[in-house]
PDB file of N, CA, C and O in Angstrom:
ATOM      1  N   MET B 504       7.562  -3.956   8.792  1.00  0.00           N
ATOM      2  CA  MET B 504       6.465  -4.770   9.239  1.00  0.00           C
ATOM      3  C   MET B 504       5.854  -5.371   7.811  1.00  0.00           C
ATOM      4  O   MET B 504       5.560  -4.681   6.865  1.00  0.00           O
ATOM      5  N   TYR B 505       5.419  -6.661   8.004  1.00  0.00           N
ATOM      6  CA  TYR B 505       4.749  -7.166   6.836  1.00  0.00           C
ATOM      7  C   TYR B 505       3.292  -6.844   6.751  1.00  0.00           C
ATOM      8  O   TYR B 505       2.605  -6.942   7.759  1.00  0.00           O
ATOM      9  N   THR B 506       2.746  -6.532   5.575  1.00  0.00           N
ATOM     10  CA  THR B 506       1.318  -6.293   5.485  1.00  0.00           C
ATOM     11  C   THR B 506       0.742  -7.479   4.835  1.00  0.00           C
ATOM     12  O   THR B 506      -0.402  -7.888   5.400  1.00  0.00           O
ATOM     13  N   CYS B 507       1.314  -8.177   4.089  1.00  0.00           N
ATOM     14  CA  CYS B 507       0.882  -9.534   3.504  1.00  0.00           C
ATOM     15  C   CYS B 507       1.890 -10.734   3.861  1.00  0.00           C
ATOM     16  O   CYS B 507       3.062 -10.580   3.297  1.00  0.00           O
ATOM     17  N   ILE B 508       1.585 -11.533   4.735  1.00  0.00           N
ATOM     18  CA  ILE B 508       2.523 -12.618   4.985  1.00  0.00           C
ATOM     19  C   ILE B 508       2.698 -13.545   3.839  1.00  0.00           C
ATOM     20  O   ILE B 508       3.872 -13.954   3.492  1.00  0.00           O
ATOM     21  N   CYS B 509       1.604 -13.916   3.264  1.00  0.00           N
ATOM     22  CA  CYS B 509       1.577 -14.896   2.192  1.00  0.00           C
ATOM     23  C   CYS B 509       2.658 -14.396   1.035  1.00  0.00           C
ATOM     24  O   CYS B 509       3.197 -15.451   0.518  1.00  0.00           O
ATOM     25  N   ASN B 510       2.528 -13.185   0.719  1.00  0.00           N
ATOM     26  CA  ASN B 510       3.565 -12.740  -0.273  1.00  0.00           C
ATOM     27  C   ASN B 510       4.791 -12.042   0.213  1.00  0.00           C
ATOM     28  O   ASN B 510       5.589 -11.494  -0.692  1.00  0.00           O
ATOM     29  N   ALA B 511       5.008 -11.934   1.431  1.00  0.00           N
ATOM     30  CA  ALA B 511       6.023 -11.355   2.027  1.00  0.00           C
ATOM     31  C   ALA B 511       6.085  -9.827   1.490  1.00  0.00           C
ATOM     32  O   ALA B 511       7.200  -9.336   1.231  1.00  0.00           O
ATOM     33  N   ILE B 512       5.074  -9.052   1.525  1.00  0.00           N
ATOM     34  CA  ILE B 512       5.020  -7.784   1.120  1.00  0.00           C
ATOM     35  C   ILE B 512       5.028  -6.750   2.307  1.00  0.00           C
ATOM     36  O   ILE B 512       4.149  -6.805   3.169  1.00  0.00           O
ATOM     37  N   ARG B 513       6.054  -6.037   2.366  1.00  0.00           N
ATOM     38  CA  ARG B 513       6.281  -5.104   3.394  1.00  0.00           C
ATOM     39  C   ARG B 513       5.652  -3.796   3.224  1.00  0.00           C
ATOM     40  O   ARG B 513       5.179  -3.342   2.272  1.00  0.00           O
ATOM     41  N   GLU B 514       5.205  -3.130   4.409  1.00  0.00           N
ATOM     42  CA  GLU B 514       4.402  -2.007   4.383  1.00  0.00           C
ATOM     43  C   GLU B 514       5.172  -0.888   3.499  1.00  0.00           C
ATOM     44  O   GLU B 514       4.447  -0.241   2.770  1.00  0.00           O
ATOM     45  N   THR B 515       6.409  -0.795   3.711  1.00  0.00           N
ATOM     46  CA  THR B 515       7.176   0.186   2.958  1.00  0.00           C
ATOM     47  C   THR B 515       7.173  -0.146   1.331  1.00  0.00           C
ATOM     48  O   THR B 515       6.987   0.782   0.647  1.00  0.00           O
ATOM     49  N   GLU B 516       7.153  -1.211   0.963  1.00  0.00           N
ATOM     50  CA  GLU B 516       6.962  -1.584  -0.464  1.00  0.00           C
ATOM     51  C   GLU B 516       5.566  -1.277  -0.908  1.00  0.00           C
ATOM     52  O   GLU B 516       5.440  -0.631  -2.005  1.00  0.00           O
ATOM     53  N   LEU B 517       4.605  -1.624  -0.103  1.00  0.00           N
ATOM     54  CA  LEU B 517       3.208  -1.182  -0.451  1.00  0.00           C
ATOM     55  C   LEU B 517       2.954   0.131  -0.599  1.00  0.00           C
ATOM     56  O   LEU B 517       2.372   0.728  -1.535  1.00  0.00           O
ATOM     57  N   ARG B 518       3.622   1.112   0.371  1.00  0.00           N
ATOM     58  CA  ARG B 518       3.386   2.429   0.449  1.00  0.00           C
ATOM     59  C   ARG B 518       4.178   3.093  -0.908  1.00  0.00           C
ATOM     60  O   ARG B 518       3.562   3.885  -1.572  1.00  0.00           O
ATOM     61  N   ALA B 519       5.207   2.694  -1.248  1.00  0.00           N
ATOM     62  CA  ALA B 519       5.940   3.003  -2.520  1.00  0.00           C
ATOM     63  C   ALA B 519       5.241   2.696  -3.758  1.00  0.00           C
ATOM     64  O   ALA B 519       5.172   3.412  -4.699  1.00  0.00           O
ATOM     65  N   THR B 520       4.575   1.527  -3.673  1.00  0.00           N
ATOM     66  CA  THR B 520       3.750   1.147  -4.913  1.00  0.00           C
ATOM     67  C   THR B 520       2.447   1.907  -4.995  1.00  0.00           C
ATOM     68  O   THR B 520       2.129   2.367  -6.125  1.00  0.00           O
ATOM     69  N   ALA B 521       1.977   2.281  -3.786  1.00  0.00           N
ATOM     70  CA  ALA B 521       0.714   3.125  -3.790  1.00  0.00           C
ATOM     71  C   ALA B 521       0.926   4.629  -4.348  1.00  0.00           C
ATOM     72  O   ALA B 521       0.143   5.138  -5.070  1.00  0.00           O
ATOM     73  N   ARG B 522       2.107   5.056  -4.256  1.00  0.00           N
ATOM     74  CA  ARG B 522       2.625   6.402  -4.902  1.00  0.00           C
ATOM     75  C   ARG B 522       2.709   6.322  -6.375  1.00  0.00           C
ATOM     76  O   ARG B 522       2.613   7.291  -7.075  1.00  0.00           O
ATOM     77  N   ARG B 523       2.948   5.217  -6.991  1.00  0.00           N
ATOM     78  CA  ARG B 523       3.088   5.203  -8.513  1.00  0.00           C
ATOM     79  C   ARG B 523       2.163   4.278  -9.225  1.00  0.00           C
ATOM     80  O   ARG B 523       2.034   4.407 -10.424  1.00  0.00           O
ATOM     81  N   VAL B 524       1.140   3.630  -8.515  1.00  0.00           N
ATOM     82  CA  VAL B 524       0.128   2.766  -9.173  1.00  0.00           C
ATOM     83  C   VAL B 524      -1.187   3.241  -8.641  1.00  0.00           C
ATOM     84  O   VAL B 524      -1.456   3.414  -7.381  1.00  0.00           O
ATOM     85  N   SER B 525      -2.165   3.335  -9.592  1.00  0.00           N
ATOM     86  CA  SER B 525      -3.465   3.672  -9.170  1.00  0.00           C
ATOM     87  C   SER B 525      -4.171   2.381  -8.954  1.00  0.00           C
ATOM     88  O   SER B 525      -3.775   1.284  -9.363  1.00  0.00           O
ATOM     89  N   GLY B 526      -5.347   2.447  -8.177  1.00  0.00           N
ATOM     90  CA  GLY B 526      -6.008   1.343  -7.965  1.00  0.00           C
ATOM     91  C   GLY B 526      -6.040   0.844  -6.535  1.00  0.00           C
ATOM     92  O   GLY B 526      -5.323   1.437  -5.737  1.00  0.00           O
ATOM     93  N   ASP B 527      -6.578  -0.393  -6.187  1.00  0.00           N
ATOM     94  CA  ASP B 527      -6.761  -0.954  -4.958  1.00  0.00           C
ATOM     95  C   ASP B 527      -5.587  -1.674  -4.528  1.00  0.00           C
ATOM     96  O   ASP B 527      -4.556  -1.709  -5.279  1.00  0.00           O
ATOM     97  N   ALA B 528      -5.662  -2.447  -3.409  1.00  0.00           N
ATOM     98  CA  ALA B 528      -4.593  -3.276  -3.052  1.00  0.00           C
ATOM     99  C   ALA B 528      -4.290  -4.400  -4.048  1.00  0.00           C
ATOM    100  O   ALA B 528      -3.144  -4.700  -4.257  1.00  0.00           O
ATOM    101  N   GLU B 529      -5.286  -4.902  -4.695  1.00  0.00           N
ATOM    102  CA  GLU B 529      -5.045  -5.967  -5.690  1.00  0.00           C
ATOM    103  C   GLU B 529      -4.198  -5.439  -6.793  1.00  0.00           C
ATOM    104  O   GLU B 529      -3.298  -6.141  -7.371  1.00  0.00           O
ATOM    105  N   ALA B 530      -4.436  -4.218  -7.158  1.00  0.00           N
ATOM    106  CA  ALA B 530      -3.679  -3.476  -8.286  1.00  0.00           C
ATOM    107  C   ALA B 530      -2.287  -3.348  -7.938  1.00  0.00           C
ATOM    108  O   ALA B 530      -1.299  -3.542  -8.632  1.00  0.00           O
ATOM    109  N   CYS B 531      -1.990  -2.930  -6.730  1.00  0.00           N
ATOM    110  CA  CYS B 531      -0.675  -2.661  -6.128  1.00  0.00           C
ATOM    111  C   CYS B 531      -0.012  -3.966  -6.085  1.00  0.00           C
ATOM    112  O   CYS B 531       1.191  -4.187  -6.305  1.00  0.00           O
ATOM    113  N   TYR B 532      -0.631  -5.111  -5.528  1.00  0.00           N
ATOM    114  CA  TYR B 532      -0.006  -6.386  -5.518  1.00  0.00           C
ATOM    115  C   TYR B 532       0.415  -6.715  -6.938  1.00  0.00           C
ATOM    116  O   TYR B 532       1.604  -7.334  -7.073  1.00  0.00           O
ATOM    117  N   ALA B 533      -0.462  -6.500  -8.019  1.00  0.00           N
ATOM    118  CA  ALA B 533      -0.203  -6.993  -9.285  1.00  0.00           C
ATOM    119  C   ALA B 533       1.144  -6.236  -9.757  1.00  0.00           C
ATOM    120  O   ALA B 533       1.959  -6.876 -10.544  1.00  0.00           O
ATOM    121  N   ALA B 534       1.148  -4.880  -9.361  1.00  0.00           N
ATOM    122  CA  ALA B 534       2.349  -4.105  -9.807  1.00  0.00           C
ATOM    123  C   ALA B 534       3.666  -4.741  -9.249  1.00  0.00           C
ATOM    124  O   ALA B 534       4.797  -4.440  -9.675  1.00  0.00           O
ATOM    125  N   LEU B 535       3.491  -5.378  -8.072  1.00  0.00           N
ATOM    126  CA  LEU B 535       4.610  -6.146  -7.490  1.00  0.00           C
ATOM    127  C   LEU B 535       4.894  -7.502  -7.985  1.00  0.00           C
ATOM    128  O   LEU B 535       5.699  -8.207  -7.449  1.00  0.00           O
ATOM    129  N   GLY B 536       4.093  -7.981  -8.869  1.00  0.00           N
ATOM    130  CA  GLY B 536       4.152  -9.100  -9.472  1.00  0.00           C
ATOM    131  C   GLY B 536       3.560 -10.266  -8.606  1.00  0.00           C
ATOM    132  O   GLY B 536       3.853 -11.406  -8.702  1.00  0.00           O
ATOM    133  N   LYS B 537       2.658  -9.857  -7.754  1.00  0.00           N
ATOM    134  CA  LYS B 537       2.104 -10.842  -6.838  1.00  0.00           C
ATOM    135  C   LYS B 537       0.448 -10.767  -6.802  1.00  0.00           C
ATOM    136  O   LYS B 537       0.017  -9.831  -7.599  1.00  0.00           O
ATOM    137  N   ARG B 538      -0.232 -11.584  -6.248  1.00  0.00           N
ATOM    138  CA  ARG B 538      -1.579 -11.463  -6.116  1.00  0.00           C
ATOM    139  C   ARG B 538      -1.980 -12.102  -4.723  1.00  0.00           C
ATOM    140  O   ARG B 538      -1.256 -12.813  -4.097  1.00  0.00           O
ATOM    141  N   PRO B 539      -3.154 -11.592  -4.147  1.00  0.00           N
ATOM    142  CA  PRO B 539      -3.691 -11.978  -2.819  1.00  0.00           C
ATOM    143  C   PRO B 539      -3.799 -13.569  -2.794  1.00  0.00           C
ATOM    144  O   PRO B 539      -4.388 -14.084  -3.755  1.00  0.00           O
ATOM    145  N   ASN B 540      -3.340 -14.089  -1.831  1.00  0.00           N
ATOM    146  CA  ASN B 540      -3.542 -15.618  -1.467  1.00  0.00           C
ATOM    147  C   ASN B 540      -4.817 -15.726  -0.543  1.00  0.00           C
ATOM    148  O   ASN B 540      -5.874 -16.044  -1.105  1.00  0.00           O
ATOM    149  N   CYS B 541      -4.624 -15.481   0.679  1.00  0.00           N
ATOM    150  CA  CYS B 541      -5.840 -15.864   1.601  1.00  0.00           C
ATOM    151  C   CYS B 541      -6.731 -14.641   1.730  1.00  0.00           C
ATOM    152  O   CYS B 541      -7.899 -14.858   2.020  1.00  0.00           O
ATOM    153  N   GLY B 542      -6.263 -13.430   1.289  1.00  0.00           N
ATOM    154  CA  GLY B 542      -7.102 -12.281   1.453  1.00  0.00           C
ATOM    155  C   GLY B 542      -7.242 -11.558   2.693  1.00  0.00           C
ATOM    156  O   GLY B 542      -7.845 -10.481   2.705  1.00  0.00           O
ATOM    157  N   ALA B 543      -6.662 -12.093   3.701  1.00  0.00           N
ATOM    158  CA  ALA B 543      -6.975 -11.589   4.978  1.00  0.00           C
ATOM    159  C   ALA B 543      -6.224 -10.058   5.139  1.00  0.00           C
ATOM    160  O   ALA B 543      -6.548  -9.329   6.051  1.00  0.00           O
ATOM    161  N   CYS B 544      -5.156  -9.747   4.401  1.00  0.00           N
ATOM    162  CA  CYS B 544      -4.603  -8.564   4.364  1.00  0.00           C
ATOM    163  C   CYS B 544      -5.235  -7.485   3.532  1.00  0.00           C
ATOM    164  O   CYS B 544      -4.806  -6.214   3.716  1.00  0.00           O
ATOM    165  N   LEU B 545      -6.189  -7.650   2.639  1.00  0.00           N
ATOM    166  CA  LEU B 545      -6.597  -6.832   1.824  1.00  0.00           C
ATOM    167  C   LEU B 545      -7.310  -5.418   2.410  1.00  0.00           C
ATOM    168  O   LEU B 545      -7.011  -4.445   1.970  1.00  0.00           O
ATOM    169  N   ASP B 546      -7.891  -5.581   3.542  1.00  0.00           N
ATOM    170  CA  ASP B 546      -8.547  -4.363   4.173  1.00  0.00           C
ATOM    171  C   ASP B 546      -7.486  -3.589   4.727  1.00  0.00           C
ATOM    172  O   ASP B 546      -7.532  -2.323   4.575  1.00  0.00           O
ATOM    173  N   GLU B 547      -6.402  -4.142   5.337  1.00  0.00           N
ATOM    174  CA  GLU B 547      -5.513  -3.378   6.082  1.00  0.00           C
ATOM    175  C   GLU B 547      -4.586  -2.699   4.829  1.00  0.00           C
ATOM    176  O   GLU B 547      -4.193  -1.607   5.005  1.00  0.00           O
ATOM    177  N   ALA B 548      -4.339  -3.562   3.739  1.00  0.00           N
ATOM    178  CA  ALA B 548      -3.576  -2.974   2.522  1.00  0.00           C
ATOM    179  C   ALA B 548      -4.219  -1.899   2.058  1.00  0.00           C
ATOM    180  O   ALA B 548      -3.654  -0.891   1.659  1.00  0.00           O
ATOM    181  N   ASP B 549      -5.538  -1.881   1.845  1.00  0.00           N
ATOM    182  CA  ASP B 549      -6.431  -0.839   1.247  1.00  0.00           C
ATOM    183  C   ASP B 549      -6.241   0.361   1.958  1.00  0.00           C
ATOM    184  O   ASP B 549      -6.089   1.530   1.565  1.00  0.00           O
ATOM    185  N   ALA B 550      -6.300   0.151   3.466  1.00  0.00           N
ATOM    186  CA  ALA B 550      -6.137   1.440   4.389  1.00  0.00           C
ATOM    187  C   ALA B 550      -4.911   2.002   4.248  1.00  0.00           C
ATOM    188  O   ALA B 550      -4.768   3.240   4.292  1.00  0.00           O
ATOM    189  N   ILE B 551      -3.853   1.172   4.122  1.00  0.00           N
ATOM    190  CA  ILE B 551      -2.454   1.757   4.009  1.00  0.00           C
ATOM    191  C   ILE B 551      -2.348   2.559   2.832  1.00  0.00           C
ATOM    192  O   ILE B 551      -1.742   3.616   2.757  1.00  0.00           O
ATOM    193  N   ILE B 552      -2.685   1.987   1.694  1.00  0.00           N
ATOM    194  CA  ILE B 552      -2.746   2.689   0.375  1.00  0.00           C
ATOM    195  C   ILE B 552      -3.536   3.965   0.308  1.00  0.00           C
ATOM    196  O   ILE B 552      -2.967   4.930  -0.018  1.00  0.00           O
ATOM    197  N   PHE B 553      -4.762   3.899   1.048  1.00  0.00           N
ATOM    198  CA  PHE B 553      -5.410   5.239   1.122  1.00  0.00           C
ATOM    199  C   PHE B 553      -4.760   6.107   1.945  1.00  0.00           C
ATOM    200  O   PHE B 553      -4.600   7.402   1.576  1.00  0.00           O
ATOM    201  N   GLU B 554      -4.123   5.778   3.120  1.00  0.00           N
ATOM    202  CA  GLU B 554      -3.425   6.729   3.859  1.00  0.00           C
ATOM    203  C   GLU B 554      -2.148   7.209   3.134  1.00  0.00           C
ATOM    204  O   GLU B 554      -1.977   8.517   3.220  1.00  0.00           O
ATOM    205  N   GLU B 555      -1.482   6.581   2.329  1.00  0.00           N
ATOM    206  CA  GLU B 555      -0.388   7.026   1.742  1.00  0.00           C
ATOM    207  C   GLU B 555      -0.781   8.149   0.558  1.00  0.00           C
ATOM    208  O   GLU B 555      -0.047   9.087   0.349  1.00  0.00           O
ATOM    209  N   ARG B 556      -1.878   7.840  -0.118  1.00  0.00           N
ATOM    210  CA  ARG B 556      -2.231   8.761  -1.054  1.00  0.00           C
ATOM    211  C   ARG B 556      -2.873  10.051  -0.445  1.00  0.00           C
ATOM    212  O   ARG B 556      -2.613  11.085  -0.975  1.00  0.00           O
ATOM    213  N   GLU B 557      -3.316   9.943   0.726  1.00  0.00           N
ATOM    214  CA  GLU B 557      -3.833  11.160   1.323  1.00  0.00           C
ATOM    215  C   GLU B 557      -2.732  11.935   1.694  1.00  0.00           C
ATOM    216  O   GLU B 557      -2.778  13.208   1.768  1.00  0.00           O
ATOM    217  N   MET B 558      -1.634  11.249   2.311  1.00  0.00           N
ATOM    218  CA  MET B 558      -0.531  12.076   2.759  1.00  0.00           C
ATOM    219  C   MET B 558       0.217  12.909   1.626  1.00  0.00           C
ATOM    220  O   MET B 558       0.693  13.885   1.683  1.00  0.00           O
ATOM    221  N   ALA B 559       0.048  12.214   0.347  1.00  0.00           N
ATOM    222  CA  ALA B 559       0.807  12.867  -0.828  1.00  0.00           C
ATOM    223  C   ALA B 559      -0.110  14.193  -1.164  1.00  0.00           C
ATOM    224  O   ALA B 559       0.613  14.978  -1.787  1.00  0.00           O
ATOM    225  N   PHE B 560      -1.245  14.234  -0.808  1.00  0.00           N
ATOM    226  CA  PHE B 560      -2.028  15.470  -1.171  1.00  0.00           C
ATOM    227  C   PHE B 560      -2.241  16.389  -0.002  1.00  0.00           C
ATOM    228  O   PHE B 560      -2.946  17.488  -0.236  1.00  0.00           O
ATOM    229  N   GLU B 561      -1.658  16.235   1.143  1.00  0.00           N
ATOM    230  CA  GLU B 561      -1.677  17.124   2.271  1.00  0.00           C
ATOM    231  C   GLU B 561      -0.843  18.501   1.728  1.00  0.00           C
ATOM    232  O   GLU B 561       0.134  18.380   1.347  1.00  0.00           O
ATOM    233  N   PRO B 562      -1.590  19.589   2.096  1.00  0.00           N
ATOM    234  CA  PRO B 562      -0.969  20.876   1.849  1.00  0.00           C
ATOM    235  C   PRO B 562       0.339  21.187   2.675  1.00  0.00           C
ATOM    236  O   PRO B 562       0.362  20.644   3.860  1.00  0.00           O
ATOM    237  N   ALA B 563       1.253  21.684   2.175  1.00  0.00           N
ATOM    238  CA  ALA B 563       2.572  21.898   2.894  1.00  0.00           C
ATOM    239  C   ALA B 563       2.246  23.173   3.822  1.00  0.00           C
ATOM    240  O   ALA B 563       1.500  23.975   3.517  1.00  0.00           O
ATOM    241  N   CYS B 564       2.825  23.029   5.019  1.00  0.00           N
ATOM    242  CA  CYS B 564       2.639  24.077   6.156  1.00  0.00           C
ATOM    243  C   CYS B 564       3.313  25.239   5.552  1.00  0.00           C
ATOM    244  O   CYS B 564       4.513  25.185   5.205  1.00  0.00           O
ATOM    245  N   SER B 565       2.676  26.469   5.756  1.00  0.00           N
ATOM    246  CA  SER B 565       3.405  27.699   5.493  1.00  0.00           C
ATOM    247  C   SER B 565       4.028  28.292   6.722  1.00  0.00           C
ATOM    248  O   SER B 565       3.353  28.159   7.730  1.00  0.00           O
ATOM    249  N   ARG B 566       5.186  28.930   6.454  1.00  0.00           N
ATOM    250  CA  ARG B 566       5.792  29.638   7.696  1.00  0.00           C
ATOM    251  C   ARG B 566       5.721  31.095   7.621  1.00  0.00           C
ATOM    252  O   ARG B 566       5.714  31.616   6.791  1.00  0.00           O
TER     253      ARG B 566
END
């Protein structure tokens, strides 16, 4: 699924970038060599980035 139509950034690309780049959506876009155009995607992109980083810090379930 595309997160940013203007730049053709897929959610999977954004999630992978969020794991290796600090900062907000604009920082992740820059790491992909892009920048926001219309800006309509930024709130959703920030939410995806936040979610991805939160999942990285969830404790593993003990058995």
